[in-house]
CSV table of C-alpha atoms in Angstrom, one decimal:
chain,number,residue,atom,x,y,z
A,1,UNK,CA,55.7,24.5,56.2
A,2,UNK,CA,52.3,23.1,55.4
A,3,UNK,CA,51.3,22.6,51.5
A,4,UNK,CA,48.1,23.6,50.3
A,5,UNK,CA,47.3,19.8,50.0
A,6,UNK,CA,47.4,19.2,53.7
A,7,UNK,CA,46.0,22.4,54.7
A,8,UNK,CA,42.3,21.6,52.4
A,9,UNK,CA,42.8,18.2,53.2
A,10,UNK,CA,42.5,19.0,57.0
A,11,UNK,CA,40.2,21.5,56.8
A,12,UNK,CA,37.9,18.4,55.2
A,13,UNK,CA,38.4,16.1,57.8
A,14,UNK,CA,37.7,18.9,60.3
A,15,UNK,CA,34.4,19.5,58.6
A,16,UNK,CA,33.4,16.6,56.4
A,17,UNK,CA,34.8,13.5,57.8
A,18,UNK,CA,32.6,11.5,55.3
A,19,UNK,CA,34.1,12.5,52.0
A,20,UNK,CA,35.1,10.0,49.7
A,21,UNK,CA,38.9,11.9,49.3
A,22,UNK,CA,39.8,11.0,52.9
A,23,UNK,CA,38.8,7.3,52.0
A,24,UNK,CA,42.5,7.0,50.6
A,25,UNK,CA,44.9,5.1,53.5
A,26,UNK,CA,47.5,7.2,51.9
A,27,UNK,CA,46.3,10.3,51.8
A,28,UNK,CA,49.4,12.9,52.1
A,29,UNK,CA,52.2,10.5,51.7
A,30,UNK,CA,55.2,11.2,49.4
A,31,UNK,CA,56.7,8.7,47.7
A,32,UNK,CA,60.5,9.4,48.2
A,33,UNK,CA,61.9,6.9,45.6
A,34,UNK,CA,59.8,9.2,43.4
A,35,UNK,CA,61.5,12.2,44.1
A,36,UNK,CA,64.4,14.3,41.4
A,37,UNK,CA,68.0,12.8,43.1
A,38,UNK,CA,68.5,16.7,42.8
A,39,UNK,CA,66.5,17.1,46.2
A,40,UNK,CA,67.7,13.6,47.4
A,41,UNK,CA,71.0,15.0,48.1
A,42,UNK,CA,73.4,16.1,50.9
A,43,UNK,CA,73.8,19.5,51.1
A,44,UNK,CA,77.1,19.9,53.7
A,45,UNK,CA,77.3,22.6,56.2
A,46,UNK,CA,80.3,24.5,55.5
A,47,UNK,CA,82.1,24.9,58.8
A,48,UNK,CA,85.3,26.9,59.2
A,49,UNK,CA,88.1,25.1,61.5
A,50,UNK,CA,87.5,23.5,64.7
A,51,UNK,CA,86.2,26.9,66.7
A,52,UNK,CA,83.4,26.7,63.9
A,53,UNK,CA,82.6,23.3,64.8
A,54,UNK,CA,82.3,23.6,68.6
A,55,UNK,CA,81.2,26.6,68.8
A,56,UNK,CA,77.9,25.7,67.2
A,57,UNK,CA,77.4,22.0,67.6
A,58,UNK,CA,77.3,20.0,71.1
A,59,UNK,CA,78.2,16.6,69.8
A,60,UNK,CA,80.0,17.7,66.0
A,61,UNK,CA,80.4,14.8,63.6
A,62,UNK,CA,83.9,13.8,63.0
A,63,UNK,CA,85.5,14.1,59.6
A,64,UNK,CA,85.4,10.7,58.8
A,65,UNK,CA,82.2,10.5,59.7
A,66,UNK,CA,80.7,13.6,57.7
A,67,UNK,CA,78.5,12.9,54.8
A,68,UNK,CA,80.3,14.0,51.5
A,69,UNK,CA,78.6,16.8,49.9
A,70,UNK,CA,75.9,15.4,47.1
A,71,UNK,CA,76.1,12.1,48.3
A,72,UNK,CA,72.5,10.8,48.2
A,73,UNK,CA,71.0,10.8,51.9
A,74,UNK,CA,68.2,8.0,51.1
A,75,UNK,CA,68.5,4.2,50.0
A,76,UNK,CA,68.0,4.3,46.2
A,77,UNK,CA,64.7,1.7,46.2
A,78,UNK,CA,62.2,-0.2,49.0
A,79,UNK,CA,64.1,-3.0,48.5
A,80,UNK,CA,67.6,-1.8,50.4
A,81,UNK,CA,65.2,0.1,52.8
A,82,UNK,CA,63.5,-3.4,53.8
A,83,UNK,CA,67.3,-5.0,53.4
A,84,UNK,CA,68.3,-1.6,56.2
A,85,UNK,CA,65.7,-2.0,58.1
A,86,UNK,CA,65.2,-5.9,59.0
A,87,UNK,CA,69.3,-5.4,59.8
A,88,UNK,CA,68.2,-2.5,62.2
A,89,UNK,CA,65.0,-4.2,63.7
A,90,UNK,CA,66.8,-7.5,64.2
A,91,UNK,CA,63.7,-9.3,62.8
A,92,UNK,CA,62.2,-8.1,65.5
A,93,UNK,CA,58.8,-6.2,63.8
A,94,UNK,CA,58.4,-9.4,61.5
């Protein structure tokens, strides 16, 4: 679902290109270190035994594997996000 932000702020780029708001870079980013841990957390699907499991998912996650309820489901700052991600890209985007 859209905001109201993003909605006026691309109805002004559809009709005023020129105006001094879309001048931002970051325009409509969220800062998600910023957000309540409340809304940062993992919210588990309950699933009833195994038919529950297959009968809605084609590859299920294993137990040991599932994310524990409440568990936060982002790195806590940039820095273990740059730490995650030069691990992930391998040095390769440096």
């Amino acid at each position: 679902m859209w905001s109201c932000s993003h909605l006026s702020t691309t109805r002004l780029f559809a009709t005023d290109k020129k105006n001094a708001r879309l001048s931002n870079p970051h325009i409509g980013l969220v800062d998600v270190f910023d957000a309540p841990a409340t809304i940062r957390t993992i919210r588990a699907r309950v699933i009833e035994g195994k038919e529950g499991l297959s009968a809605k998912y084609v590859m299920p996650v294993t137990d040991d594997d599932r994310r524990v309820e409440g568990t936060p489901f982002t790195v806590s700052d940039v820095e273990e996000f740059k730490k995650n991600w030069a691990i992930f890209a391998e040095g390769s985007m440096s």
